[in-house]
Short mmCIF file of C-alpha atoms and ligand atoms in Angstrom, two decimals:
data_model
loop_
_atom_site.label_atom_id
_atom_site.label_comp_id
_atom_site.label_asym_id
_atom_site.label_seq_id
_atom_site.Cartn_x
_atom_site.Cartn_y
_atom_site.Cartn_z
CA MET A 27 -10.33 45.25 30.72
CA ASP A 28 -10.78 49.01 31.18
CA THR A 29 -10.05 51.64 28.58
CA GLU A 30 -6.59 52.48 29.89
CA GLU A 31 -5.51 48.94 29.89
CA ALA A 32 -6.95 48.41 26.37
CA ARG A 33 -4.96 51.50 25.22
CA ALA A 34 -1.84 50.34 26.93
CA LEU A 35 -2.25 46.86 25.36
CA ALA A 36 -2.49 48.28 22.01
CA GLN A 37 0.48 50.80 22.38
CA ALA A 38 2.69 47.94 23.64
CA PHE A 39 1.71 45.54 20.94
CA ASP A 40 4.80 43.84 19.30
CA PRO A 41 3.96 40.99 16.76
CA ASN A 42 7.54 39.56 17.12
CA HIS A 43 6.96 38.83 20.81
CA LEU A 44 3.63 37.38 21.41
CA SER A 45 2.45 35.65 24.68
CA ALA A 46 0.93 32.08 25.08
CA GLY A 47 -2.37 33.80 25.70
CA PHE A 48 -2.34 35.59 22.47
CA TYR A 49 -2.03 32.50 20.39
CA GLU A 50 -5.06 31.14 22.57
CA ASN A 51 -7.10 34.20 22.04
CA PRO A 52 -5.96 37.23 19.90
CA TYR A 53 -8.97 38.84 19.63
CA GLU A 54 -8.85 40.93 22.75
CA THR A 55 -5.65 42.57 21.56
CA TYR A 56 -7.11 43.07 18.08
CA ALA A 57 -10.02 45.04 19.43
CA ALA A 58 -7.79 47.12 21.49
CA LEU A 59 -5.62 47.82 18.30
CA ARG A 60 -8.74 48.54 16.15
CA THR A 61 -10.08 51.24 18.72
CA PHE A 62 -6.74 52.91 19.86
CA GLU A 63 -4.07 52.03 17.30
CA PRO A 64 -5.60 51.30 13.79
CA VAL A 65 -2.12 52.07 12.28
CA HIS A 66 0.05 50.69 14.99
CA ARG A 67 3.98 51.25 14.54
CA CYS A 68 5.57 48.16 15.66
CA PRO A 69 9.06 48.32 17.54
CA ASP A 70 10.70 47.10 14.20
CA GLY A 71 9.27 50.05 12.22
CA THR A 72 6.61 48.02 10.42
CA LEU A 73 2.95 49.17 10.75
CA PHE A 74 0.23 46.85 11.69
CA LEU A 75 -3.33 47.71 10.41
CA SER A 76 -6.59 46.24 11.98
CA ARG A 77 -9.50 48.09 10.54
CA PHE A 78 -11.93 46.45 8.05
CA ALA A 79 -12.31 49.53 5.88
CA ASP A 80 -8.41 50.13 5.71
CA LEU A 81 -7.70 46.56 4.54
CA ASP A 82 -10.44 46.59 2.15
CA GLU A 83 -8.91 49.65 0.49
CA ILE A 84 -5.33 48.51 0.67
CA TYR A 85 -6.08 45.14 -0.76
CA ARG A 86 -7.84 46.77 -3.81
CA ASP A 87 -5.33 49.46 -4.25
CA ARG A 88 -2.36 48.43 -6.66
CA ALA A 89 -1.23 51.94 -7.21
CA HIS A 90 0.08 52.53 -3.56
CA PHE A 91 0.81 48.78 -2.44
CA SER A 92 2.98 46.05 -3.64
CA SER A 93 3.01 42.33 -3.07
CA ASP A 94 6.53 41.87 -3.85
CA LYS A 95 8.39 40.53 -0.75
CA GLN A 96 11.99 40.49 -1.87
CA ALA A 97 13.15 43.34 0.21
CA VAL A 98 11.76 41.75 3.39
CA PHE A 99 12.60 38.05 2.76
CA GLY A 100 16.26 38.72 1.93
CA PRO A 101 17.03 39.53 5.50
CA LYS A 102 14.44 37.02 6.89
CA PHE A 103 15.50 33.94 4.96
CA GLY A 104 19.02 35.00 3.43
CA PRO A 105 19.20 35.93 -0.34
CA GLY A 106 19.52 32.71 -2.39
CA SER A 107 18.22 30.26 0.34
CA PRO A 108 15.56 27.88 -0.77
CA LEU A 109 12.91 29.60 1.38
CA TYR A 110 13.82 32.85 -0.28
CA GLU A 111 13.57 31.25 -3.74
CA HIS A 112 10.17 29.87 -2.92
CA HIS A 113 8.51 32.83 -1.26
CA THR A 114 9.72 35.41 -3.82
CA ARG A 115 8.93 33.41 -6.98
CA SER A 116 5.26 32.26 -6.19
CA LEU A 117 2.63 34.50 -7.67
CA VAL A 118 1.24 35.50 -4.35
CA PHE A 119 4.30 37.51 -3.51
CA ASN A 120 4.66 39.16 -7.06
CA ASP A 121 3.05 41.97 -8.89
CA PRO A 122 2.07 42.25 -12.60
CA PRO A 123 2.95 41.20 -15.25
CA TYR A 124 4.34 38.03 -13.63
CA HIS A 125 1.56 37.72 -11.20
CA THR A 126 -1.14 38.23 -13.87
CA ARG A 127 0.30 35.46 -16.19
CA VAL A 128 0.53 32.80 -13.53
CA ARG A 129 -2.96 33.77 -12.10
CA ARG A 130 -4.62 33.49 -15.52
CA GLN A 131 -3.67 29.76 -15.68
CA ILE A 132 -4.62 28.82 -12.10
CA VAL A 133 -8.01 30.60 -12.22
CA GLY A 134 -8.64 29.01 -15.83
CA ALA A 135 -8.11 25.53 -14.32
CA LEU A 136 -10.51 26.29 -11.26
CA SER A 137 -13.39 27.21 -13.29
CA PRO A 138 -17.12 26.50 -11.89
CA ASN A 139 -17.26 23.27 -14.02
CA ALA A 140 -13.93 22.24 -12.64
CA LEU A 141 -15.37 22.79 -9.18
CA ARG A 142 -18.68 20.87 -9.90
CA ALA A 143 -16.40 18.07 -11.10
CA LEU A 144 -14.66 17.78 -7.64
CA GLN A 145 -17.90 17.53 -5.68
CA PRO A 146 -18.40 13.58 -5.83
CA GLY A 147 -14.96 12.83 -5.04
CA VAL A 148 -14.89 15.12 -1.96
CA THR A 149 -18.26 13.65 -0.98
CA GLU A 150 -17.08 10.18 -1.29
CA LEU A 151 -13.84 10.98 0.41
CA VAL A 152 -15.72 12.71 3.45
CA ASP A 153 -17.95 9.89 3.88
CA ARG A 154 -15.20 7.35 3.97
CA LEU A 155 -13.41 9.25 6.55
CA LEU A 156 -16.63 9.57 8.53
CA GLY A 157 -17.32 5.90 8.26
CA GLN A 158 -13.96 5.26 10.02
CA LEU A 159 -14.67 7.89 12.70
CA GLN A 160 -18.06 6.12 13.51
CA GLU A 161 -16.12 2.93 14.01
CA ARG A 162 -13.62 4.27 16.21
CA GLN A 163 -16.05 6.46 18.49
CA ARG A 164 -13.08 8.40 19.92
CA PHE A 165 -10.74 10.32 17.53
CA ASP A 166 -9.06 13.41 16.69
CA LEU A 167 -11.02 15.71 14.39
CA ILE A 168 -7.85 17.30 12.91
CA GLU A 169 -5.41 14.35 12.41
CA ASP A 170 -8.39 11.86 11.43
CA PHE A 171 -10.59 14.07 9.46
CA ALA A 172 -9.69 17.80 8.77
CA ALA A 173 -6.17 17.26 7.56
CA ALA A 174 -6.96 14.22 5.45
CA ILE A 175 -9.33 16.02 3.00
CA PRO A 176 -7.40 19.08 1.53
CA VAL A 177 -4.20 16.75 0.82
CA GLU A 178 -6.37 14.54 -1.31
CA VAL A 179 -8.20 17.35 -3.20
CA ILE A 180 -5.03 19.46 -3.97
CA GLY A 181 -3.20 16.27 -4.81
CA ASN A 182 -5.95 15.25 -7.22
CA LEU A 183 -6.08 18.92 -8.74
CA LEU A 184 -2.38 18.51 -9.67
CA ARG A 185 -2.85 14.89 -10.31
CA VAL A 186 0.04 13.97 -7.88
CA PRO A 187 0.07 10.18 -7.61
CA ARG A 188 -1.63 8.80 -4.45
CA ALA A 189 1.45 7.01 -3.34
CA ASP A 190 3.54 10.12 -3.32
CA ARG A 191 1.28 12.29 -1.09
CA GLY A 192 2.59 11.35 2.25
CA PRO A 193 5.20 14.09 2.62
CA LEU A 194 3.09 16.84 1.24
CA ARG A 195 1.52 18.06 4.50
CA GLY A 196 4.66 18.21 6.42
CA TRP A 197 6.27 20.13 3.63
CA SER A 198 3.50 22.54 3.46
CA ILE A 199 3.68 23.22 7.15
CA ALA A 200 7.15 23.63 7.19
CA ILE A 201 7.36 26.22 4.37
CA LEU A 202 4.25 28.38 5.41
CA GLY A 203 5.38 28.08 9.01
CA ALA A 204 8.47 30.06 7.95
CA LEU A 205 6.16 33.02 7.27
CA GLU A 206 5.34 33.36 11.05
CA THR A 207 6.40 36.77 12.60
CA GLU A 208 8.70 34.79 15.10
CA LEU A 209 11.05 32.23 13.36
CA THR A 210 13.62 29.95 15.19
CA ALA A 211 16.63 28.67 13.64
CA GLU A 212 15.33 25.13 13.68
CA GLU A 213 12.06 26.30 11.97
CA ARG A 214 14.15 27.99 9.26
CA ALA A 215 16.14 24.88 8.79
CA ARG A 216 13.17 22.77 8.47
CA GLY A 217 11.42 25.18 6.06
CA ASN A 218 14.50 25.34 3.80
CA ALA A 219 14.82 21.48 3.84
CA ALA A 220 11.10 21.21 2.98
CA VAL A 221 11.59 23.58 -0.22
CA THR A 222 14.61 21.43 -1.34
CA GLU A 223 12.83 18.10 -0.83
CA PHE A 224 9.53 19.34 -2.33
CA THR A 225 11.11 20.82 -5.44
CA ALA A 226 13.29 17.78 -6.13
CA TYR A 227 10.18 15.53 -5.97
CA LEU A 228 8.33 18.08 -8.28
CA ARG A 229 11.01 17.99 -10.92
CA GLY A 230 10.22 14.31 -11.50
CA LEU A 231 6.45 14.83 -11.79
CA ILE A 232 6.85 17.94 -14.17
CA ALA A 233 9.34 15.98 -16.42
CA GLU A 234 6.55 13.21 -16.46
CA ARG A 235 3.60 15.63 -17.20
CA ARG A 236 5.65 17.23 -19.96
CA SER A 237 5.93 14.00 -21.88
CA HIS A 238 2.27 13.05 -21.03
CA PRO A 239 0.16 16.29 -20.83
CA LEU A 240 -3.26 15.80 -19.59
CA GLY A 241 -5.31 18.52 -21.10
CA GLU A 242 -6.95 21.82 -20.33
CA THR A 243 -8.55 20.77 -16.99
CA ASP A 244 -5.16 19.81 -15.51
CA LEU A 245 -3.56 22.56 -13.48
CA LEU A 246 -0.07 21.51 -13.85
CA THR A 247 -0.50 20.89 -17.75
CA ARG A 248 -1.85 24.48 -17.95
CA LEU A 249 0.99 25.79 -16.22
CA LEU A 250 3.39 24.07 -18.38
CA GLN A 251 1.72 25.77 -21.42
CA GLU A 252 2.90 29.07 -19.86
CA ALA A 253 5.87 29.55 -21.92
CA GLU A 254 7.36 32.39 -20.19
CA LEU A 255 7.68 30.68 -16.96
CA SER A 256 11.35 29.72 -16.10
CA GLU A 257 11.83 26.10 -14.56
CA SER A 258 12.28 27.60 -11.07
CA GLU A 259 9.05 29.84 -11.48
CA LEU A 260 7.19 26.77 -12.48
CA LEU A 261 8.49 24.62 -9.68
CA GLN A 262 7.69 27.36 -6.82
CA ASN A 263 4.35 28.00 -8.06
CA CYS A 264 3.46 24.38 -7.85
CA VAL A 265 4.91 24.19 -4.43
CA PHE A 266 2.79 27.26 -3.52
CA LEU A 267 -0.27 25.72 -4.97
CA LEU A 268 0.08 22.42 -3.15
CA ASN A 269 0.76 24.47 0.10
CA ALA A 270 -1.82 27.26 -0.36
CA GLY A 271 -4.95 24.92 -0.29
CA HIS A 272 -3.58 22.80 2.53
CA GLU A 273 -3.12 24.02 5.95
CA THR A 274 -5.58 26.94 5.49
CA THR A 275 -8.51 24.65 4.41
CA THR A 276 -7.51 22.00 7.33
CA ASN A 277 -7.87 24.94 9.52
CA LEU A 278 -11.16 26.04 8.10
CA ILE A 279 -12.59 22.58 8.66
CA GLY A 280 -11.25 22.39 12.22
CA ASN A 281 -12.10 25.95 13.28
CA GLY A 282 -15.65 25.20 11.90
CA LEU A 283 -16.19 22.01 13.65
CA SER A 284 -14.97 23.72 16.75
CA LEU A 285 -17.45 26.71 16.34
CA LEU A 286 -20.37 24.43 15.73
CA LEU A 287 -19.76 21.95 18.47
CA ASN A 288 -19.23 24.80 20.81
CA HIS A 289 -22.68 26.29 19.75
CA PRO A 290 -24.79 23.26 19.68
CA GLU A 291 -27.97 25.43 18.77
CA SER A 292 -26.40 26.40 15.58
CA ALA A 293 -25.30 22.87 14.87
CA GLN A 294 -28.83 21.73 15.30
CA ARG A 295 -30.32 24.37 13.28
CA LEU A 296 -27.81 23.40 10.28
CA ARG A 297 -28.91 19.72 10.84
CA SER A 298 -32.46 20.70 10.33
CA ASP A 299 -31.88 23.32 7.64
CA PRO A 300 -29.15 22.35 5.59
CA GLN A 301 -29.56 25.06 2.95
CA LEU A 302 -27.56 27.22 5.71
CA ILE A 303 -24.32 25.59 5.00
CA GLY A 304 -23.24 28.31 2.67
CA THR A 305 -23.70 31.24 5.06
CA ALA A 306 -22.59 29.13 8.05
CA ILE A 307 -19.10 28.55 6.24
CA GLU A 308 -18.80 32.26 5.48
CA GLU A 309 -19.38 33.00 9.17
CA CYS A 310 -16.71 30.33 10.32
CA LEU A 311 -14.48 32.12 7.75
CA ARG A 312 -15.02 35.61 9.27
CA LEU A 313 -15.01 34.62 12.98
CA GLU A 314 -12.16 32.21 12.92
CA SER A 315 -10.20 33.16 9.79
CA PRO A 316 -7.54 30.47 9.05
CA ASN A 317 -5.24 33.12 7.45
CA GLN A 318 -4.98 35.99 9.84
CA LEU A 319 -2.23 38.02 8.57
CA GLY A 320 -1.42 39.46 5.23
CA ASN A 321 1.28 41.92 3.97
CA ARG A 322 1.96 44.63 1.66
CA LEU A 323 4.78 47.00 0.88
CA VAL A 324 4.06 50.79 0.30
CA THR A 325 5.25 51.88 -3.05
CA SER A 326 4.08 55.54 -3.09
CA ARG A 327 3.23 57.94 -0.40
CA VAL A 328 -0.35 57.59 1.03
CA THR A 329 -1.97 58.82 4.30
CA ILE A 330 -4.46 56.70 6.47
CA HIS A 331 -5.96 57.88 9.61
CA GLY A 332 -3.61 60.92 9.79
CA VAL A 333 -0.67 58.58 9.49
CA THR A 334 1.52 59.12 6.24
CA LEU A 335 2.72 55.84 4.95
CA GLU A 336 6.19 56.45 3.30
CA PRO A 337 7.50 54.25 0.43
CA ASN A 338 9.18 51.11 1.46
CA THR A 339 7.09 50.74 4.71
CA TYR A 340 6.07 47.20 5.40
CA LEU A 341 2.58 46.74 6.33
CA THR A 342 0.85 43.67 8.15
CA LEU A 343 -2.90 43.52 7.37
CA CYS A 344 -4.62 41.80 10.23
CA ILE A 345 -7.69 39.90 8.48
CA GLY A 346 -8.45 38.26 11.88
CA ALA A 347 -9.13 41.86 13.29
CA ALA A 348 -10.71 43.28 10.39
CA ASN A 349 -13.15 40.61 10.28
CA ARG A 350 -14.58 41.52 13.78
CA ASP A 351 -14.88 45.17 13.09
CA ALA A 352 -18.26 46.52 14.26
CA GLN A 353 -18.03 49.30 11.59
CA GLU A 354 -18.72 46.54 9.01
CA PHE A 355 -20.38 43.64 10.97
CA PRO A 356 -23.13 44.20 13.48
CA ASP A 357 -22.51 42.37 16.64
CA PRO A 358 -19.19 41.16 15.46
CA GLU A 359 -18.44 38.77 18.14
CA ARG A 360 -21.61 36.82 17.74
CA PHE A 361 -21.47 33.50 15.84
CA ASP A 362 -24.54 33.72 13.45
CA ILE A 363 -24.68 31.15 10.76
CA THR A 364 -27.27 33.02 8.89
CA ARG A 365 -25.36 36.40 8.73
CA LYS A 366 -25.95 38.31 5.58
CA PRO A 367 -24.31 40.38 4.22
CA ASN A 368 -20.86 39.06 5.31
CA ARG A 369 -18.35 40.75 3.27
CA HIS A 370 -15.30 39.20 5.25
CA LEU A 371 -11.82 39.41 4.03
CA ALA A 372 -10.81 35.75 4.96
CA PHE A 373 -9.62 35.28 1.26
CA ALA A 374 -8.33 38.82 1.06
CA ALA A 375 -9.83 41.05 -1.87
CA GLY A 376 -8.59 42.68 -5.11
CA ALA A 377 -6.20 41.23 -7.56
CA HIS A 378 -4.68 38.70 -5.21
CA ALA A 379 -7.85 37.23 -3.63
CA CYS A 380 -7.51 33.60 -3.12
CA ALA A 381 -7.76 31.78 -6.32
CA GLY A 382 -8.93 28.72 -4.55
CA MET A 383 -11.71 30.10 -2.54
CA GLY A 384 -14.24 28.00 -4.31
CA VAL A 385 -12.32 24.86 -3.59
CA ALA A 386 -11.95 25.65 -0.01
CA ARG A 387 -15.77 26.60 0.22
CA LEU A 388 -16.65 23.17 -1.55
CA GLU A 389 -14.51 21.13 0.85
CA ALA A 390 -15.68 22.76 3.95
CA GLN A 391 -19.33 22.81 3.03
CA ILE A 392 -19.31 18.97 2.34
CA ALA A 393 -17.15 18.28 5.24
CA LEU A 394 -19.16 20.16 7.96
CA LEU A 395 -22.52 19.26 6.87
CA ARG A 396 -21.92 15.46 6.32
CA THR A 397 -20.20 15.48 9.63
CA LEU A 398 -23.33 17.03 11.41
CA GLN A 399 -25.64 14.61 9.46
CA ARG A 400 -23.76 11.44 10.11
CA LEU A 401 -22.72 11.86 13.55
CA PRO A 402 -25.58 13.36 15.30
CA ARG A 403 -24.07 12.61 18.93
CA LEU A 404 -20.70 14.10 17.98
CA ARG A 405 -19.03 16.29 20.87
CA LEU A 406 -15.70 17.57 21.65
CA SER A 407 -14.01 15.54 24.50
CA GLY A 408 -11.68 18.31 25.93
CA GLY A 409 -7.85 18.78 25.46
CA ALA A 410 -8.27 20.89 22.19
CA THR A 411 -4.81 22.36 21.31
CA ARG A 412 -4.30 25.30 19.32
CA ALA A 413 -1.25 25.83 17.01
CA ARG A 414 1.22 28.41 18.24
CA ARG A 415 0.96 30.50 15.12
CA ALA A 416 -0.35 34.04 14.56
CA ARG A 417 -0.77 33.93 10.87
CA PHE A 418 -2.39 30.57 10.23
CA ARG A 419 -4.89 30.26 12.92
CA GLY A 420 -6.10 26.53 13.61
CA PHE A 421 -5.82 23.55 15.89
CA VAL A 422 -3.07 20.99 16.13
CA SER A 423 -5.45 18.55 17.88
CA LEU A 424 -9.25 18.49 18.38
CA PRO A 425 -10.17 15.20 20.25
CA ALA A 426 -14.02 14.29 19.92
CA GLU A 427 -16.34 11.38 20.41
CA ALA A 428 -19.11 10.11 18.41
C1 LIG B 517 -9.95 28.27 3.89
C2 LIG B 517 -8.90 28.07 3.06
C3 LIG B 517 -8.08 29.32 2.43
C4 LIG B 517 -7.85 30.51 2.81
C5 LIG B 517 -8.43 31.14 4.15
C6 LIG B 517 -7.02 31.17 1.86
C7 LIG B 517 -6.70 32.42 2.01
C8 LIG B 517 -5.92 33.08 1.00
C9 LIG B 517 -5.60 34.63 1.06
C10 LIG B 517 -5.91 35.44 2.41
C11 LIG B 517 -4.88 34.91 -0.03
C12 LIG B 517 -4.29 36.38 -0.46
C13 LIG B 517 -2.85 36.40 0.08
C14 LIG B 517 -2.26 37.75 -0.24
O1 LIG B 517 -2.60 38.44 -1.42
O2 LIG B 517 -1.69 38.33 0.66
C15 LIG B 517 -4.78 33.66 -0.76
C16 LIG B 517 -4.17 33.63 -2.05
C17 LIG B 517 -4.15 32.52 -2.78
N1 LIG B 517 -4.83 31.25 -2.37
FE1 LIG B 517 -5.84 30.74 -0.89
N2 LIG B 517 -6.90 30.36 0.86
C18 LIG B 517 -7.53 29.07 1.18
C19 LIG B 517 -7.47 28.07 0.31
C20 LIG B 517 -6.93 27.82 -0.94
C21 LIG B 517 -7.13 26.72 -1.84
C22 LIG B 517 -7.80 25.45 -1.57
C23 LIG B 517 -6.18 27.00 -2.83
C24 LIG B 517 -6.05 26.11 -4.22
C25 LIG B 517 -6.65 25.27 -4.66
C26 LIG B 517 -5.69 28.42 -2.75
C27 LIG B 517 -4.95 29.05 -3.76
C28 LIG B 517 -4.50 30.46 -3.55
C29 LIG B 517 -3.77 31.17 -4.65
C30 LIG B 517 -3.28 30.37 -5.92
C31 LIG B 517 -3.54 32.31 -4.10
C32 LIG B 517 -2.70 33.40 -4.79
C33 LIG B 517 -3.43 34.29 -5.61
C34 LIG B 517 -2.89 35.53 -6.01
O3 LIG B 517 -1.79 35.90 -5.69
O4 LIG B 517 -3.49 36.04 -7.07
N3 LIG B 517 -6.25 28.92 -1.53
N4 LIG B 517 -5.36 32.70 -0.18
#
């Protein structure tokens, strides 16, 4: 693509009308936006930002930017709808003091000790799944592996009885899917039904936990101790927690396996030097960020790249673009499992930075390393299918053979 084509691509960019090719590979468009339209005005009046330095600053600046989404989700979901209730009450789409109160309990339950305690269970689960793959020889790395891990881990964190976990993934995909830039009536209906069913289920679980609290290490027990939370706030934060760690982590594992299997020399290096797993996972997070888009609302006037952002302007922060910005990452398109430093924004930054990043890292490190070690002949067998999603980047299917 020459300079004029890239400029035209950036100027015409409309996140509400994306092509099939964009879902397959958005990075050419993101590069054009970073270069020619770092603060791009979309046809609907919102702004789309793509440079690392801008996102890093905005994520850390609470004086000018808010996470509150009521003004945007009212028209999108309909005030009073289950999706509106859910997405406006969870901590991630709120500001202090409410956000601070809920976050304190979550961070408290996910301490380094709590993470260490998760490790043997995750290793056992991953090994069991890999044993099944070995027996089958041909399988889907998403359905039969990546998707099976987060549901167990997050289910264990909230101590959801194993027999109840079946619908969790479907609910999660329907609810988070409703955050996509383009939303059909059917997707909206599916999202609303999922919130209704999910909260109905959680009411029973919460009543049970209230009568039998499980102590300081249990996430749900801790949230129940937060006396100022209304029943609805409690329910919606539990739904959010069960969702937040789900599709994102499945996608990290799936994207990571795809990257490594498409770069056999890196996979081989990791097999012979397992110490590299930490930097390797950070590089997977950077290059194929599972959560590609974030949002903020401007609360007071501020200027970026000569563009004045007026109060009430809605911003989309493109993590997927920022994480390939050459101003921050030398040779940014290269997959380098030893990259250091690697200050990517895959978990965002600042006060809302992902509270579950330790859990996600733990799962991905164990899953990817054990897979490479236990399946030395693992290879993709073609037919990989990407999800048609701009916000949550991952595969629906990743067929492989051992
Ligand atoms: C690879 C996996 C994951 C990715 C890429 C990811 C990404 C993110 C991002 C970008 C945010 C910030 C959203 C914003 O402010 O706009 C966030 C927030 C959050 N994430 Fe994650 N996440 C992952 C896994 C998890 C897991 C496993 C959990 C729970 C165990 C979790 C819990 C949360 C919570 C509670 C917040 C809200 C934090 C706050 O608002 O203060 N996430 N995540």
